[in-house]
Amino acid sequence: MNQFNAHNYALRDFFEFFLDDHGSRELKEMVDLDSIDGILRKCLSIEEMREAGSFFTGQRLSTAAVLGFTKAITLNSVVLDPTCGAGNLLIEVSRQLGVEQSLLSTLTAWGAVLRGYDLHKSFIEAAKLRIVLEALNRGAEKDCSLDSALQLLSGIKVKDAMLVGRVDLADVTHVIMNPPFSNWKSPKINFWKTGKVNAASVVFEHYVRNLPLMCQISAILPDVLRSGSRYEGWRGFISQNFCGDCELAGLFNAKTDVDVFLLRGALKSDCNDVSWFPRLGDYIQLSEQFDVCVGPLVAYRDPLIGLSHPYIHSKNAPLWKTVKQFDEYRQFPGRVIKPPFVVIRRTSRPDDKYRASGTIISGKMPVAVENHMIVIKPKRATLKECRKLLKIFKSSLTNDFLNDRIRCRHLTVGIVNQIPIIRAIPL
Ligand SMILES: C[S@@+](CC[C@H](N)C(=O)[O-])C[C@H]1O[C@@H](n2cnc3c(N)ncnc32)[C@H](O)[C@@H]1O
């Protein structure tokens, strides 16, 4: 992270030689929430960024996160970003606060409101320098040395966010965060999963456990926490202690292929009121009329022994067509599936035209299906049911449902089971 120091020297130099020229192009650039990502990428490789979980929030999401608070930020608030990086979210928070005539008095007021932690000294230094420059950018007059200005931001410091407890957080009124999304070992006590989990879930949960009741939280989190079956226990715990809502926010930025959502609300006990998914009203879900499973054949692993069967995989299943004659056969000792049924590919992306692109498999012989496909077999074993299903998969209702529930690439059996097939009660 020391590579970032070169940037901090440039910020320091700029302050020292600053000639009361607020609004200048260079000054704006130094507090620009989108440009800092490019600077970070020049200092660190993508692997280093991933390892540290250092991806700085751009202007669009920073604005959305600050607007997510339902209680106004005032000079009496204490606003914490527990993993503040180079201070983007704190800069955006400072934009809710007024500016005094002088830098000293502006930073005295801002310093009482803004708190931030990060593991890396160079990020903390950048955050403080950029907040000082932001005050100048907003029109405060430089009337003190850089050291005096930085001392006024003593609440922004090097600290491990996970070692902060109830006592330290007792006066915090608002928390804003975009925690790291890297893989962490799950904590040994009080946790819903073992093994590696997304760090964002661990940080968010730690703050839900330790912040005072009624504290506002606005967080940018990876979509897998909202839609992944692995995080069901996490969602359950958060729902019991936090009252709020989610907003889908698309890709984190143009260079980072991770879908995120905003979770915002306030800490309350026994609330059970987080709407993780858009409410659809009552509907009949696919599992009531179809059985769903992953294709049982693992091509690289399963031996070529046993009977030879028609063989279906993602490359020989033409989209939206019916396969009756088979070109490929393969020996397979495992479970084969009797037609008629539908297969869909497990991999799909939110920008695909159809998230669930299907093929009908018909004929009389049981078929070996490869495990990159999901098999959907009608309980009433007719081709008519399969055709009905393809129509449902082509509809915008299915696409919207899947995009809302599961932004990441892999469709799961659980989510396919929940696809609405008949809307019973319109909203
Ligand atoms: C995704 S970045 C977000 C930075 C900033 N909040 C923003 O939105 O631009 C996450 C930051 O968390 C920091 N971090 C990772 N683990 C941490 C920990 N245990 N305590 C404090 N900060 C941590 C990383 O150094 C990184 O700067």
Coordinates of C-alpha atoms and ligand atoms in Angstrom, one line a residue:
M1 CA 0.0 0.0 0.0
N2 CA 3.0 2.2 0.4
Q3 CA 2.9 2.8 -3.4
F4 CA 0.0 5.2 -2.6
N5 CA 2.4 7.5 -0.7
A6 CA 3.5 9.1 -4.0
H7 CA 0.0 10.4 -4.4
N8 CA -0.1 11.7 -0.9
Y9 CA 3.1 13.7 -1.5
A10 CA 1.4 15.3 -4.5
L11 CA -1.6 16.2 -2.3
R12 CA 0.7 17.7 0.4
D13 CA 2.6 19.7 -2.2
F14 CA -0.6 21.0 -3.5
F15 CA -1.7 22.2 -0.1
E16 CA 1.6 23.9 0.6
F17 CA 1.6 25.8 -2.6
F18 CA -2.1 26.4 -2.7
L19 CA -2.9 29.9 -3.7
D20 CA -6.4 30.6 -2.6
D21 CA -7.7 29.4 -5.9
H22 CA -10.7 27.3 -4.9
G23 CA -12.6 25.6 -7.6
S24 CA -9.4 25.2 -9.7
R25 CA -9.2 22.2 -12.0
E26 CA -6.4 20.4 -10.0
L27 CA -8.2 20.9 -6.7
K28 CA -11.4 19.5 -8.1
E29 CA -9.5 16.5 -9.5
M30 CA -7.9 15.7 -6.1
V31 CA -11.3 15.4 -4.5
D32 CA -13.0 13.8 -7.5
L33 CA -14.6 10.5 -6.3
D34 CA -14.2 8.8 -9.7
S35 CA -10.6 9.7 -10.4
I36 CA -9.1 8.1 -7.3
D37 CA -9.9 4.6 -8.6
G38 CA -7.6 5.3 -11.6
I39 CA -4.8 6.4 -9.2
L40 CA -5.2 3.3 -7.1
R41 CA -5.0 1.1 -10.2
K42 CA -1.8 2.8 -11.2
C43 CA -0.3 2.0 -7.8
L44 CA -1.5 -1.5 -7.3
S45 CA -2.1 -4.6 -9.4
I46 CA -5.6 -6.0 -9.6
E47 CA -4.5 -8.9 -7.5
E48 CA -3.2 -6.6 -4.8
M49 CA -6.5 -4.7 -4.9
R50 CA -8.5 -7.9 -4.6
E51 CA -6.3 -9.2 -1.7
A52 CA -6.8 -5.9 0.2
G53 CA -10.4 -5.5 -0.9
S54 CA -9.5 -2.0 -1.9
F55 CA -12.1 -0.7 -4.4
F56 CA -13.0 2.9 -3.9
T57 CA -16.6 4.0 -4.3
G58 CA -17.3 6.3 -7.3
Q59 CA -19.6 9.3 -7.3
R60 CA -22.8 7.5 -8.3
L61 CA -22.8 5.0 -5.5
S62 CA -21.4 7.5 -2.9
T63 CA -24.3 9.9 -3.6
A64 CA -26.8 7.0 -3.4
A65 CA -25.2 5.8 -0.1
V66 CA -25.4 9.2 1.5
L67 CA -29.0 9.8 0.3
G68 CA -29.8 6.4 1.9
F69 CA -29.9 7.9 5.4
T70 CA -33.3 8.8 6.5
K71 CA -32.1 11.0 9.4
A72 CA -30.2 14.1 8.3
I73 CA -26.5 14.5 8.9
T74 CA -25.9 17.6 11.0
L75 CA -23.1 19.0 13.1
N76 CA -24.4 17.0 16.0
S77 CA -24.0 13.7 14.1
V78 CA -21.1 11.3 14.3
V79 CA -20.7 9.5 11.0
L80 CA -18.3 6.5 10.7
D81 CA -16.9 4.7 7.7
P82 CA -15.2 1.7 9.4
T83 CA -13.3 0.8 6.2
C84 CA -12.7 4.2 4.8
G85 CA -9.9 3.7 2.2
A86 CA -9.0 7.1 0.7
G87 CA -12.1 8.7 2.1
N88 CA -14.5 8.8 -0.8
L89 CA -17.6 8.2 1.3
L90 CA -16.5 10.6 4.1
I91 CA -15.9 13.3 1.5
E92 CA -19.4 12.8 0.2
V93 CA -20.7 12.9 3.8
S94 CA -18.8 16.2 4.4
R95 CA -20.8 17.6 1.4
Q96 CA -23.9 17.5 3.7
L97 CA -22.2 19.8 6.2
G98 CA -21.8 23.6 5.9
V99 CA -18.5 25.5 5.3
E100 CA -17.2 28.2 7.7
Q101 CA -15.2 31.1 6.4
S102 CA -11.8 29.6 7.5
L103 CA -10.3 26.2 7.1
L104 CA -9.6 25.9 10.8
S105 CA -13.2 26.5 11.8
T106 CA -14.6 24.3 9.0
L107 CA -12.3 21.4 10.0
T108 CA -13.0 21.9 13.7
A109 CA -16.7 21.3 12.9
W110 CA -16.2 18.5 10.4
G111 CA -13.6 16.8 12.6
A112 CA -16.3 16.3 15.3
V113 CA -18.6 14.6 12.8
L114 CA -16.3 12.5 10.6
R115 CA -14.8 9.2 11.8
G116 CA -13.0 6.6 9.7
Y117 CA -10.8 3.6 10.0
D118 CA -8.6 1.6 7.7
L119 CA -5.7 -0.9 8.1
H120 CA -3.5 1.1 5.7
K121 CA -1.7 4.3 6.8
S122 CA -1.3 5.6 3.3
F123 CA -5.1 5.4 2.8
I124 CA -5.8 7.1 6.1
E125 CA -3.4 9.9 5.2
A126 CA -5.0 10.2 1.7
A127 CA -8.5 10.4 3.3
K128 CA -7.5 13.2 5.7
L129 CA -5.6 15.1 3.0
R130 CA -8.5 14.9 0.6
I131 CA -11.0 16.1 3.2
V132 CA -8.8 19.1 3.9
L133 CA -8.6 19.8 0.2
E134 CA -12.4 19.3 -0.1
A135 CA -12.9 22.1 2.5
L136 CA -10.7 24.4 0.4
N137 CA -12.6 23.3 -2.7
R138 CA -15.8 24.3 -1.0
G139 CA -14.4 27.8 -0.4
A140 CA -12.9 27.7 3.1
E141 CA -9.9 30.1 3.4
K142 CA -6.6 28.6 4.2
D143 CA -5.6 30.0 7.6
C144 CA -3.5 27.2 9.2
S145 CA -0.6 24.8 8.5
L146 CA -1.3 21.4 7.0
D147 CA -0.3 19.7 10.3
S148 CA -2.8 21.7 12.3
A149 CA -5.5 21.0 9.6
L150 CA -4.8 17.2 9.8
Q151 CA -4.9 17.1 13.6
L152 CA -8.5 18.3 13.5
L153 CA -9.4 15.1 11.7
S154 CA -8.1 12.8 14.5
G155 CA -11.2 10.6 14.4
I156 CA -9.9 9.2 11.0
K157 CA -7.2 6.8 11.9
V158 CA -5.4 3.5 11.3
K159 CA -7.5 0.9 13.1
D160 CA -8.8 -2.6 12.4
A161 CA -12.5 -2.2 12.0
M162 CA -13.1 -5.6 13.5
L163 CA -11.5 -4.7 16.8
V164 CA -13.8 -1.8 17.4
G165 CA -16.4 -2.6 20.1
R166 CA -19.5 -1.2 21.7
V167 CA -17.8 1.4 23.9
D168 CA -16.0 3.0 20.9
L169 CA -19.3 3.1 18.9
A170 CA -21.6 4.3 21.6
D171 CA -21.9 7.9 20.2
V172 CA -22.1 6.9 16.5
T173 CA -25.3 8.1 14.9
H174 CA -24.6 7.1 11.2
V175 CA -22.5 4.4 9.6
I176 CA -21.7 4.5 5.9
M177 CA -19.7 1.6 4.4
N178 CA -18.4 -0.2 1.4
P179 CA -16.5 -2.9 3.2
P180 CA -13.9 -5.2 1.5
F181 CA -15.5 -8.0 -0.6
S182 CA -12.5 -10.4 -0.3
N183 CA -12.7 -13.9 1.2
W184 CA -12.3 -14.1 5.0
K185 CA -12.3 -17.0 7.3
S186 CA -15.7 -16.8 9.1
P187 CA -15.4 -15.8 12.8
K188 CA -15.4 -18.8 15.1
I189 CA -18.2 -17.6 17.4
N190 CA -21.6 -16.2 16.7
F191 CA -21.5 -16.9 13.0
W192 CA -23.9 -18.6 10.7
K193 CA -21.3 -20.4 8.4
T194 CA -17.9 -22.0 8.6
G195 CA -15.1 -21.7 6.1
K196 CA -14.5 -18.8 3.8
V197 CA -17.1 -16.1 3.5
N198 CA -17.4 -12.7 1.9
A199 CA -15.7 -10.1 4.2
A200 CA -18.5 -7.7 3.7
S201 CA -20.9 -10.0 5.5
V202 CA -18.5 -10.3 8.4
V203 CA -17.9 -6.5 8.7
F204 CA -21.6 -5.6 8.4
E205 CA -22.6 -8.2 11.0
H206 CA -19.9 -7.0 13.4
Y207 CA -21.4 -3.5 13.2
V208 CA -25.0 -4.7 13.6
R209 CA -23.9 -6.4 16.8
N210 CA -22.0 -3.5 18.2
L211 CA -23.7 -0.2 17.1
P212 CA -26.2 1.5 19.4
L213 CA -29.9 1.0 18.7
M214 CA -31.4 3.4 16.2
C215 CA -28.0 4.0 14.6
Q216 CA -28.5 4.6 10.8
I217 CA -26.6 2.4 8.4
S218 CA -26.1 2.8 4.7
A219 CA -24.0 0.1 3.1
I220 CA -22.8 -0.8 -0.4
L221 CA -22.7 -4.6 -0.4
P222 CA -22.0 -7.4 -3.0
D223 CA -25.2 -8.8 -4.4
V224 CA -24.3 -12.4 -3.3
L225 CA -25.3 -11.4 0.3
R226 CA -28.8 -10.5 -0.9
S227 CA -29.4 -13.3 -3.3
G228 CA -27.0 -16.2 -2.4
S229 CA -28.4 -19.2 -0.6
R230 CA -25.1 -19.4 1.4
Y231 CA -26.0 -16.1 3.1
E232 CA -29.5 -17.1 4.1
G233 CA -28.4 -17.4 7.8
W234 CA -26.7 -14.0 7.5
R235 CA -29.9 -12.4 6.1
G236 CA -31.9 -14.0 8.9
F237 CA -29.7 -12.5 11.6
I238 CA -29.7 -9.0 9.9
S239 CA -33.4 -9.0 9.5
Q240 CA -33.9 -9.6 13.2
N241 CA -31.8 -6.6 14.2
F242 CA -32.1 -4.1 11.4
C243 CA -35.1 -2.4 9.8
G244 CA -34.5 -1.3 6.3
D245 CA -34.6 -1.9 2.6
C246 CA -32.5 -2.9 -0.4
E247 CA -31.9 -1.2 -3.7
L248 CA -30.2 -3.0 -6.6
A249 CA -27.4 -0.8 -7.8
G250 CA -25.9 -2.7 -10.8
L251 CA -22.2 -3.1 -11.3
F252 CA -19.8 -1.6 -8.7
N253 CA -18.2 0.4 -11.6
A254 CA -17.2 -0.1 -15.2
K255 CA -14.0 -1.8 -14.3
T256 CA -15.3 -4.0 -11.5
D257 CA -17.5 -6.9 -12.6
V258 CA -19.4 -7.2 -9.3
D259 CA -23.1 -6.5 -8.8
V260 CA -23.9 -4.5 -5.7
F261 CA -26.9 -3.4 -3.7
L262 CA -27.5 -0.7 -1.1
L263 CA -28.8 -1.8 2.2
R264 CA -30.0 1.1 4.4
G265 CA -32.0 1.5 7.5
A266 CA -31.6 1.6 11.2
L267 CA -30.8 -0.8 14.0
K268 CA -33.8 -2.0 15.9
S269 CA -34.4 -5.2 17.8
D270 CA -37.0 -7.7 16.8
C271 CA -37.9 -5.8 13.7
N272 CA -37.9 -8.6 11.0
D273 CA -38.5 -6.1 8.3
V274 CA -35.8 -6.1 5.6
S275 CA -37.3 -6.7 2.1
W276 CA -34.4 -8.5 0.4
F277 CA -36.4 -9.1 -2.7
P278 CA -39.0 -7.1 -4.6
R279 CA -42.4 -8.3 -3.4
L280 CA -44.2 -10.2 -6.1
G281 CA -47.5 -10.9 -4.3
D282 CA -48.8 -14.4 -4.1
Y283 CA -47.8 -16.7 -7.0
I284 CA -47.4 -20.3 -7.9
Q285 CA -43.8 -21.3 -8.0
L286 CA -42.2 -23.6 -10.5
S287 CA -41.4 -26.3 -7.9
E288 CA -45.2 -27.0 -7.5
Q289 CA -45.4 -28.3 -11.1
F290 CA -41.8 -29.3 -12.0
D291 CA -38.9 -31.2 -10.4
V292 CA -35.6 -29.5 -10.7
C293 CA -32.0 -30.9 -10.4
V294 CA -28.5 -30.3 -11.7
G295 CA -27.4 -32.6 -14.5
P296 CA -25.9 -35.6 -12.8
L297 CA -22.9 -36.2 -15.2
V298 CA -19.5 -34.6 -14.5
A299 CA -17.7 -35.0 -17.8
Y300 CA -14.1 -34.9 -16.5
R301 CA -14.8 -37.2 -13.5
D302 CA -17.4 -39.8 -14.5
P303 CA -15.8 -43.0 -16.0
L304 CA -16.8 -44.3 -19.4
I305 CA -18.4 -47.5 -18.1
G306 CA -21.9 -48.9 -18.1
L307 CA -24.6 -48.5 -20.7
S308 CA -24.3 -45.9 -23.5
H309 CA -27.0 -43.2 -23.4
P310 CA -28.0 -40.1 -25.4
Y311 CA -25.8 -37.3 -24.0
I312 CA -26.8 -33.7 -23.6
H313 CA -24.5 -30.8 -22.6
S314 CA -24.4 -27.0 -23.1
K315 CA -22.8 -27.2 -26.6
N316 CA -25.3 -29.7 -28.2
A317 CA -28.6 -28.3 -26.7
P318 CA -29.9 -25.7 -29.3
L319 CA -31.7 -22.8 -27.6
W320 CA -35.5 -22.8 -27.6
K321 CA -35.6 -26.0 -29.8
T322 CA -36.7 -29.5 -29.2
V323 CA -34.2 -32.3 -29.4
K324 CA -35.6 -35.7 -30.4
Q325 CA -32.7 -37.3 -32.3
F326 CA -29.4 -37.5 -30.5
D327 CA -26.0 -37.1 -32.2
E328 CA -23.9 -37.8 -29.1
Y329 CA -23.9 -40.9 -26.9
R330 CA -21.8 -41.6 -23.9
Q331 CA -21.4 -44.4 -21.4
F332 CA -22.5 -43.3 -17.9
P333 CA -23.1 -45.5 -14.8
G334 CA -25.0 -42.7 -13.0
R335 CA -28.6 -41.4 -13.0
V336 CA -30.1 -40.8 -16.4
I337 CA -33.3 -38.8 -17.0
K338 CA -36.4 -39.9 -18.9
P339 CA -37.8 -37.3 -21.3
P340 CA -39.7 -35.2 -21.7
F341 CA -37.9 -32.5 -19.8
V342 CA -36.3 -29.0 -20.3
V343 CA -32.7 -28.2 -19.7
I344 CA -31.3 -24.7 -19.1
R345 CA -27.7 -23.5 -18.8
R346 CA -26.5 -22.8 -15.3
T347 CA -24.3 -19.9 -16.3
S348 CA -26.0 -16.7 -17.3
R349 CA -25.5 -13.0 -16.8
P350 CA -27.8 -10.1 -16.0
D351 CA -27.1 -8.5 -19.4
D352 CA -28.1 -11.7 -21.3
K353 CA -31.3 -11.4 -23.3
Y354 CA -32.7 -14.4 -21.5
R355 CA -31.4 -15.6 -18.1
A356 CA -33.0 -19.0 -18.4
S357 CA -32.5 -20.2 -22.0
G358 CA -34.1 -23.6 -22.5
T359 CA -34.1 -26.6 -24.7
I360 CA -36.8 -29.3 -24.7
I361 CA -35.5 -32.9 -24.6
S362 CA -38.0 -35.5 -25.9
G363 CA -37.8 -39.0 -27.2
K364 CA -38.1 -42.4 -25.5
M365 CA -34.6 -43.1 -24.2
P366 CA -33.3 -41.9 -20.9
V367 CA -30.6 -39.2 -21.3
A368 CA -27.3 -38.5 -19.6
V369 CA -27.2 -34.8 -18.7
E370 CA -24.0 -32.9 -18.0
N371 CA -23.8 -30.9 -14.8
H372 CA -23.5 -27.4 -16.5
M373 CA -27.2 -27.8 -17.2
I374 CA -30.2 -27.6 -14.9
V375 CA -32.9 -30.2 -15.6
I376 CA -36.6 -29.3 -15.1
K377 CA -39.0 -32.2 -15.4
P378 CA -42.7 -31.6 -15.5
K379 CA -44.6 -33.6 -12.8
R380 CA -47.3 -34.1 -15.5
A381 CA -44.9 -35.7 -18.0
T382 CA -46.0 -34.1 -21.2
L383 CA -44.4 -32.1 -24.0
K384 CA -47.1 -29.6 -23.6
E385 CA -45.9 -28.8 -20.1
C386 CA -42.4 -28.4 -21.5
R387 CA -43.5 -25.9 -24.2
K388 CA -45.4 -24.0 -21.5
L389 CA -42.2 -23.7 -19.5
L390 CA -40.2 -22.4 -22.5
K391 CA -42.7 -19.6 -22.9
I392 CA -42.4 -18.8 -19.2
F393 CA -38.6 -18.7 -19.5
K394 CA -38.8 -16.3 -22.5
S395 CA -41.1 -13.9 -20.6
S396 CA -39.9 -10.6 -19.1
L397 CA -41.4 -11.8 -15.8
T398 CA -38.8 -14.6 -15.6
N399 CA -36.0 -12.3 -16.6
D400 CA -36.9 -9.6 -14.2
F401 CA -37.4 -12.2 -11.4
L402 CA -34.0 -13.8 -12.0
N403 CA -32.2 -10.5 -12.3
D404 CA -33.7 -9.2 -9.1
R405 CA -33.0 -12.4 -7.1
I406 CA -29.7 -13.5 -8.5
R407 CA -27.4 -11.0 -10.2
C408 CA -24.4 -13.4 -10.1
R409 CA -23.7 -15.7 -12.9
H410 CA -24.8 -19.1 -11.7
L411 CA -28.5 -20.0 -11.6
T412 CA -29.1 -22.3 -8.7
V413 CA -31.7 -25.1 -8.2
G414 CA -33.2 -23.1 -5.3
I415 CA -33.8 -20.0 -7.4
V416 CA -35.2 -21.9 -10.4
N417 CA -37.6 -23.7 -8.1
Q418 CA -38.9 -20.2 -7.1
I419 CA -39.6 -18.9 -10.6
P420 CA -43.2 -17.6 -10.8
I421 CA -45.2 -19.6 -13.2
I422 CA -48.7 -18.2 -12.5
R423 CA -49.3 -14.9 -10.8
A424 CA -52.3 -15.7 -8.6
I425 CA -53.0 -12.3 -7.0
P426 CA -51.9 -9.3 -9.0
L427 CA -50.3 -6.5 -6.9
Ligands
LIG1 C1 -13.9 -1.5 -0.8 S1 -12.7 -0.5 0.0 C2 -13.7 0.9 0.4 C3 -13.1 2.1 0.8 C4 -14.0 3.3 1.0 N1 -14.9 3.0 2.1 C5 -14.7 3.7 -0.2 O1 -15.9 3.4 -0.3 O2 -14.1 4.3 -1.1 C6 -12.5 -1.3 1.5 C7 -11.4 -0.8 2.4 O3 -11.4 -1.6 3.6 C8 -10.1 -1.6 4.1 N2 -10.0 -2.7 5.1 C9 -9.9 -4.0 4.8 N3 -9.9 -4.7 6.0 C10 -10.1 -3.8 7.0 C11 -10.2 -3.9 8.4 N4 -10.1 -5.1 9.0 N5 -10.3 -2.8 9.1 C12 -10.3 -1.6 8.5 N6 -10.2 -1.4 7.2 C13 -10.1 -2.5 6.4 C14 -9.2 -1.8 2.9 O4 -7.9 -1.3 3.1 C15 -10.0 -0.8 1.9 O5 -9.4 0.4 1.9

